[in-house]
PDB file of C-alpha atoms in Angstrom:
ATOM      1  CA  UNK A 175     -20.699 -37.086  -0.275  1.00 49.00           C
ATOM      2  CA  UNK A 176     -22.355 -34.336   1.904  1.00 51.00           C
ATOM      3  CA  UNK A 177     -21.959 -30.775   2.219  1.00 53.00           C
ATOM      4  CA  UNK A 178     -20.645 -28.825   5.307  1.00 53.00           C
ATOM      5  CA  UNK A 179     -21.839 -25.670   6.159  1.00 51.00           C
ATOM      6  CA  UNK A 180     -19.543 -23.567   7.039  1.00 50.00           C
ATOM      7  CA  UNK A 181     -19.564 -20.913  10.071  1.00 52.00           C
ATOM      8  CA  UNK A 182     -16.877 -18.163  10.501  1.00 50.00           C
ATOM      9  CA  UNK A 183     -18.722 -17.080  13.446  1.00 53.00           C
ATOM     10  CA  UNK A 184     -18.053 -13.288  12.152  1.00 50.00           C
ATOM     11  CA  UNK A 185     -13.888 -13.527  12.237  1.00 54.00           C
ATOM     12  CA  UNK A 186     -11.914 -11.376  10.102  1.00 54.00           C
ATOM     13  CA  UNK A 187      -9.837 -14.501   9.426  1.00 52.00           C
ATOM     14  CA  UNK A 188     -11.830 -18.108   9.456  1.00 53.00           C
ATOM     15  CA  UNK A 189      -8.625 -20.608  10.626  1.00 53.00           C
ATOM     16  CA  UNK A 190      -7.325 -20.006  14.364  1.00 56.00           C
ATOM     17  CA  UNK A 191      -3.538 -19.002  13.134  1.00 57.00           C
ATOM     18  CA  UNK A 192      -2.634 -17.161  16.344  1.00 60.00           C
ATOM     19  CA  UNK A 193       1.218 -16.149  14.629  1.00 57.00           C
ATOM     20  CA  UNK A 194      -0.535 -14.963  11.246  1.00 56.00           C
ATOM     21  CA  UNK A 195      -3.132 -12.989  13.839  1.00 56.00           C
ATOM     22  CA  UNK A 196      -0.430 -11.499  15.787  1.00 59.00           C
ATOM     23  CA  UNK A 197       1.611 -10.166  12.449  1.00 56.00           C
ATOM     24  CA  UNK A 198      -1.536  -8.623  11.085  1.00 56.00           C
ATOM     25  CA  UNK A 199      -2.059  -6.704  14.576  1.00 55.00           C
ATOM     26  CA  UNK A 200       1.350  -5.261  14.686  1.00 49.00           C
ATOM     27  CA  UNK A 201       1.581  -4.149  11.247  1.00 46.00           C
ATOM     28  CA  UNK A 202       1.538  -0.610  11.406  1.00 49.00           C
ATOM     29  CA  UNK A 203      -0.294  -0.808   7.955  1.00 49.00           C
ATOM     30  CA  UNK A 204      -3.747  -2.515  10.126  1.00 46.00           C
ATOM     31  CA  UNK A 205      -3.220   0.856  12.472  1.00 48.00           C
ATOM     32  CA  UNK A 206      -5.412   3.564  11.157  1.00 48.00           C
ATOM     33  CA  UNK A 207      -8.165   5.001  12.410  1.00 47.00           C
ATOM     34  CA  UNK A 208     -10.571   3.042  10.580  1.00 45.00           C
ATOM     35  CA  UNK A 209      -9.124  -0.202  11.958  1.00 43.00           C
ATOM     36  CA  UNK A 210      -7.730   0.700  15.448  1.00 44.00           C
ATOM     37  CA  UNK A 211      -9.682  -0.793  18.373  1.00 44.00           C
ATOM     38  CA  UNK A 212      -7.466   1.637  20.874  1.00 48.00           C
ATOM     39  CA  UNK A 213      -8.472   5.219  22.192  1.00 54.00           C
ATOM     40  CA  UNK A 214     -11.781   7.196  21.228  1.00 67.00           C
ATOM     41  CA  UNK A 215     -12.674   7.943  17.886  1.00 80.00           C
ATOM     42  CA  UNK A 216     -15.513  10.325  17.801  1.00 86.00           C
ATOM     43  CA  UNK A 217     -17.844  10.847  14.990  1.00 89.00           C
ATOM     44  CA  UNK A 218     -17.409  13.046  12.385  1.00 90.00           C
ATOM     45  CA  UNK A 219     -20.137  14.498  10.094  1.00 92.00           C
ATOM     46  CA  UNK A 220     -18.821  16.760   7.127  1.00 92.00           C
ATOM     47  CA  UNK A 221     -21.536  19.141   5.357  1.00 93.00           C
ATOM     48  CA  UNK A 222     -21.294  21.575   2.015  1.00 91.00           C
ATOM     49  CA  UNK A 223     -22.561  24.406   1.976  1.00 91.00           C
ATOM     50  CA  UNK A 224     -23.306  27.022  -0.907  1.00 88.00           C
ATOM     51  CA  UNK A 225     -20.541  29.582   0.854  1.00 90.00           C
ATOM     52  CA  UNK A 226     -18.187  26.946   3.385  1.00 92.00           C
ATOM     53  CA  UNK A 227     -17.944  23.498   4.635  1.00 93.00           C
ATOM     54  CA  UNK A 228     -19.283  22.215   7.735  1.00 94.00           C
ATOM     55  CA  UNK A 229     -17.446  19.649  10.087  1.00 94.00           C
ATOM     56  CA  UNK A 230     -18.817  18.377  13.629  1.00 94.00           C
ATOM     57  CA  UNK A 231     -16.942  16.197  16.030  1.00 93.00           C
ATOM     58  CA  UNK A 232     -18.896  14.779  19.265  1.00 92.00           C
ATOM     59  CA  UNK A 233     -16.697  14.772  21.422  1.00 90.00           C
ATOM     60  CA  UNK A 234     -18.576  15.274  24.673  1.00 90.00           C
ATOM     61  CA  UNK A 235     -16.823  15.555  28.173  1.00 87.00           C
ATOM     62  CA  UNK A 236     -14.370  17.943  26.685  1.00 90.00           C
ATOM     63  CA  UNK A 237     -13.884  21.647  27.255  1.00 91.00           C
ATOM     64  CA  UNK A 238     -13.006  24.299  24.092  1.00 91.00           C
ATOM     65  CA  UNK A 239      -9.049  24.479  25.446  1.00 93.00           C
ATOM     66  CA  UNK A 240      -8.911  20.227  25.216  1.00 92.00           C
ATOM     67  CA  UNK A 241      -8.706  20.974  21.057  1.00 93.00           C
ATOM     68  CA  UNK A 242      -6.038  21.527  19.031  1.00 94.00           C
ATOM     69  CA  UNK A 243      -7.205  22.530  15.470  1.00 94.00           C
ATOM     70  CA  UNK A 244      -4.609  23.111  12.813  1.00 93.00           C
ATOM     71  CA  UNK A 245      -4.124  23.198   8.852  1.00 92.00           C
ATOM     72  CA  UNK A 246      -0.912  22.013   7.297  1.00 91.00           C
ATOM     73  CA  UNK A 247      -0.639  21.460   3.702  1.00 90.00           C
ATOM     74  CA  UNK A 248      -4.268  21.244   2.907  1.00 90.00           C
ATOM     75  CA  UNK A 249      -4.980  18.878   5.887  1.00 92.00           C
ATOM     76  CA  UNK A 250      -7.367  19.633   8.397  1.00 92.00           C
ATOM     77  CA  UNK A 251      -5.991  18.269  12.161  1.00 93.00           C
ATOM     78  CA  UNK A 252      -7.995  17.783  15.153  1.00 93.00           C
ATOM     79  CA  UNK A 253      -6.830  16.636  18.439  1.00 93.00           C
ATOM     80  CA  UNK A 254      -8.447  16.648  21.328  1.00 92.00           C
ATOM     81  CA  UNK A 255      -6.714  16.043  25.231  1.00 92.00           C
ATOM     82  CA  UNK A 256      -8.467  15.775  28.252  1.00 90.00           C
ATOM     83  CA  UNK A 257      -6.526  14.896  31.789  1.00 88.00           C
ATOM     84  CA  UNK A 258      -8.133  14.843  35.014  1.00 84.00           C
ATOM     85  CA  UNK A 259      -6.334  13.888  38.312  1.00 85.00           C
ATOM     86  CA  UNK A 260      -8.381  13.408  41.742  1.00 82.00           C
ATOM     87  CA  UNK A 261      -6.792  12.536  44.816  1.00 82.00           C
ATOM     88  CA  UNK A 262      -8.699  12.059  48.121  1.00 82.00           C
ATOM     89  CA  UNK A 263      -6.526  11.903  51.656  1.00 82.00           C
ATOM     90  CA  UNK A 264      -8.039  10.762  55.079  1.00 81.00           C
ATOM     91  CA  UNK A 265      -6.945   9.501  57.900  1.00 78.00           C
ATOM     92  CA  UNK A 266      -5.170   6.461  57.244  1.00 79.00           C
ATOM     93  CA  UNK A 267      -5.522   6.099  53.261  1.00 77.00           C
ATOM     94  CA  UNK A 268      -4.611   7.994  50.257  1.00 80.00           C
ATOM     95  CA  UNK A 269      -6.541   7.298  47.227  1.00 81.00           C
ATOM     96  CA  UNK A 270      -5.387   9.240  43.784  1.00 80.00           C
ATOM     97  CA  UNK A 271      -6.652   8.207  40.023  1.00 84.00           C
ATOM     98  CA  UNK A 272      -6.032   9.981  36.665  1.00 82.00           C
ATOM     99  CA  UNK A 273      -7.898   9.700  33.624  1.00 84.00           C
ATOM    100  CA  UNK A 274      -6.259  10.706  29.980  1.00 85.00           C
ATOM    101  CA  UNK A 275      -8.356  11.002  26.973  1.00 86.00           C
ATOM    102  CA  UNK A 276      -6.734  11.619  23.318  1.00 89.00           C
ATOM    103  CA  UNK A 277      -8.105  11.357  19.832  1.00 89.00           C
ATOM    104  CA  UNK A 278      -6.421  12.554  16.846  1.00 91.00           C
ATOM    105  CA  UNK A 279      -8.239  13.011  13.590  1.00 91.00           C
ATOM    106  CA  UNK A 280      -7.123  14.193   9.949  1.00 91.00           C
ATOM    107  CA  UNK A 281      -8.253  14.708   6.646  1.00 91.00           C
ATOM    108  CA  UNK A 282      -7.907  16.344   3.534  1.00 92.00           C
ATOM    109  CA  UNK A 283      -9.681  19.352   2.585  1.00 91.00           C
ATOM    110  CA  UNK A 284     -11.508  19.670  -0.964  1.00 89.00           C
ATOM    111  CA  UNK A 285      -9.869  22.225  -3.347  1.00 88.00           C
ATOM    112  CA  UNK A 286     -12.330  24.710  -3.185  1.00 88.00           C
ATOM    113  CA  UNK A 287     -11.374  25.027   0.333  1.00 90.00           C
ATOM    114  CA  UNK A 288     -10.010  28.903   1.513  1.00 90.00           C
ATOM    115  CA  UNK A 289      -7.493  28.068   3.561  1.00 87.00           C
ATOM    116  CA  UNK A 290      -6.378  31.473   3.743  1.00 87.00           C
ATOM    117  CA  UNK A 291      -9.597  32.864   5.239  1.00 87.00           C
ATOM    118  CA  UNK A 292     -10.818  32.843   8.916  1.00 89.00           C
ATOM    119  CA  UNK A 293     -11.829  28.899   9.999  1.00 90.00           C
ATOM    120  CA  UNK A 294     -15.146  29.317  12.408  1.00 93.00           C
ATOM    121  CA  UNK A 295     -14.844  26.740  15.780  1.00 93.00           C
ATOM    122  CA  UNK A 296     -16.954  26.595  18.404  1.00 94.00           C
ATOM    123  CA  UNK A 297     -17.572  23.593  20.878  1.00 94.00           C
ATOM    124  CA  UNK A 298     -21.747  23.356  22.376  1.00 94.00           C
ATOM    125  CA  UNK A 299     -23.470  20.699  24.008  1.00 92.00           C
ATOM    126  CA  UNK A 300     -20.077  18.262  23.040  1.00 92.00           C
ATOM    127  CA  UNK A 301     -19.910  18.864  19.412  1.00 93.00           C
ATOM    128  CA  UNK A 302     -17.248  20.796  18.220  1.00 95.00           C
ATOM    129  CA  UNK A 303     -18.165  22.423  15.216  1.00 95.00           C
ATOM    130  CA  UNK A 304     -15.959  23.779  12.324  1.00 95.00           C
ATOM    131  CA  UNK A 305     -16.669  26.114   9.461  1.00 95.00           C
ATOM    132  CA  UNK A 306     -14.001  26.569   6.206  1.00 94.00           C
ATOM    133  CA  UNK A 307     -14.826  28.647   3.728  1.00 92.00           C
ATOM    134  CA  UNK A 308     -14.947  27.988   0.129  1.00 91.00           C
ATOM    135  CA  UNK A 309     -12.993  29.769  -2.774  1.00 89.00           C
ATOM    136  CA  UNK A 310     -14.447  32.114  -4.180  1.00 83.00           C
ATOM    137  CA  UNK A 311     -15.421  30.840  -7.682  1.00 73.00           C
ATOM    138  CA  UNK A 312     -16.517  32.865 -11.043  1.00 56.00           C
ATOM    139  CA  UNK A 313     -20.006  32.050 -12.702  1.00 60.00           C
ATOM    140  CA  UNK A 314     -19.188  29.075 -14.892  1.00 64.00           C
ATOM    141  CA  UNK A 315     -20.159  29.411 -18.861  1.00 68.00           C
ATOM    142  CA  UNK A 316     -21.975  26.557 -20.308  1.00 78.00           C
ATOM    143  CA  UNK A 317     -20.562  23.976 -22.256  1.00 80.00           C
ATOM    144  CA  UNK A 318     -20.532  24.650 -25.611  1.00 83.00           C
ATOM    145  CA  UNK A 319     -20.713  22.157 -28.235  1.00 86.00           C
ATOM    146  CA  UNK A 320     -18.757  22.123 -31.437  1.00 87.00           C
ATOM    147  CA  UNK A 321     -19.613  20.469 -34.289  1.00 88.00           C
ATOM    148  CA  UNK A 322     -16.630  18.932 -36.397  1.00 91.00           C
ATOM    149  CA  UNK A 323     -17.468  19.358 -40.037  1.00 81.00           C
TER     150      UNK A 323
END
């Protein structure tokens, strides 16, 4: 008896199934962002400072009125929409194209977020940039230890 190697040639799923394939990529559970193929998705970095948190979307080719930025229920939301229409007319043609751009992105802020105070945004150089304070906190006491007798 001899051994096969055997090659999945990187496939999520290593048998050709094309109605198992087709469930799996209508299932609205398979269509989050981490696993949608559709759209942009732009990269997020998310920093903590001593005094707020930092959070930077590139999103270049936008302008600062293409964002939506919103908190609801402890969740930070970021859209972003960009349209552009261009339409050319000569003599004896008409030519006209559109492009639409849209990426949606949420997450949940940290507990020590202060929601209630001013959130920082500014967009330079296609990186929208965020700033959320942190709660104001009182100078923890050490641990103390106590010894059962």
């Amino acid at each position: 008896m001899s051994l096969i190697k055997f090659n999945n040639k990187n496939r999520l799923f290593p048998w050709n199934n094309a109605s198992l394939k087709d469930f799996l990529s209508t299932d609205a559970f398979f269509n989050d962002d981490f696993l949608s193929e559709d759209g942009l998705m732009p990269a997020m970095n998310v920093k903590e400072h001593e005094n707020d948190f930092e959070i930077e979307f590139a999103a270049p080719g936008f302008s600062k009125e293409d964002f939506e930025v919103s908190i609801e229920d402890n969740v930070l939301h970021v859209v972003g929409e960009k349209k552009q229409e261009h339409e050319d007319k000569d003599n004896n043609y008409m030519r006209r194209e559109f492009n639409y751009t849209v990426f949606k992105r949420s997450m949940t802020l940290p507990q020590t977020a202060d929601l209630e105070a001013e959130v920082k945004a500014g967009y330079k150089k296609g990186i929208l940039n965020l700033r959320i304070g942190k709660l104001k906190t009182t100078k923890m006491t050490p641990k103390k230890v106590i010894e059962v007798m």
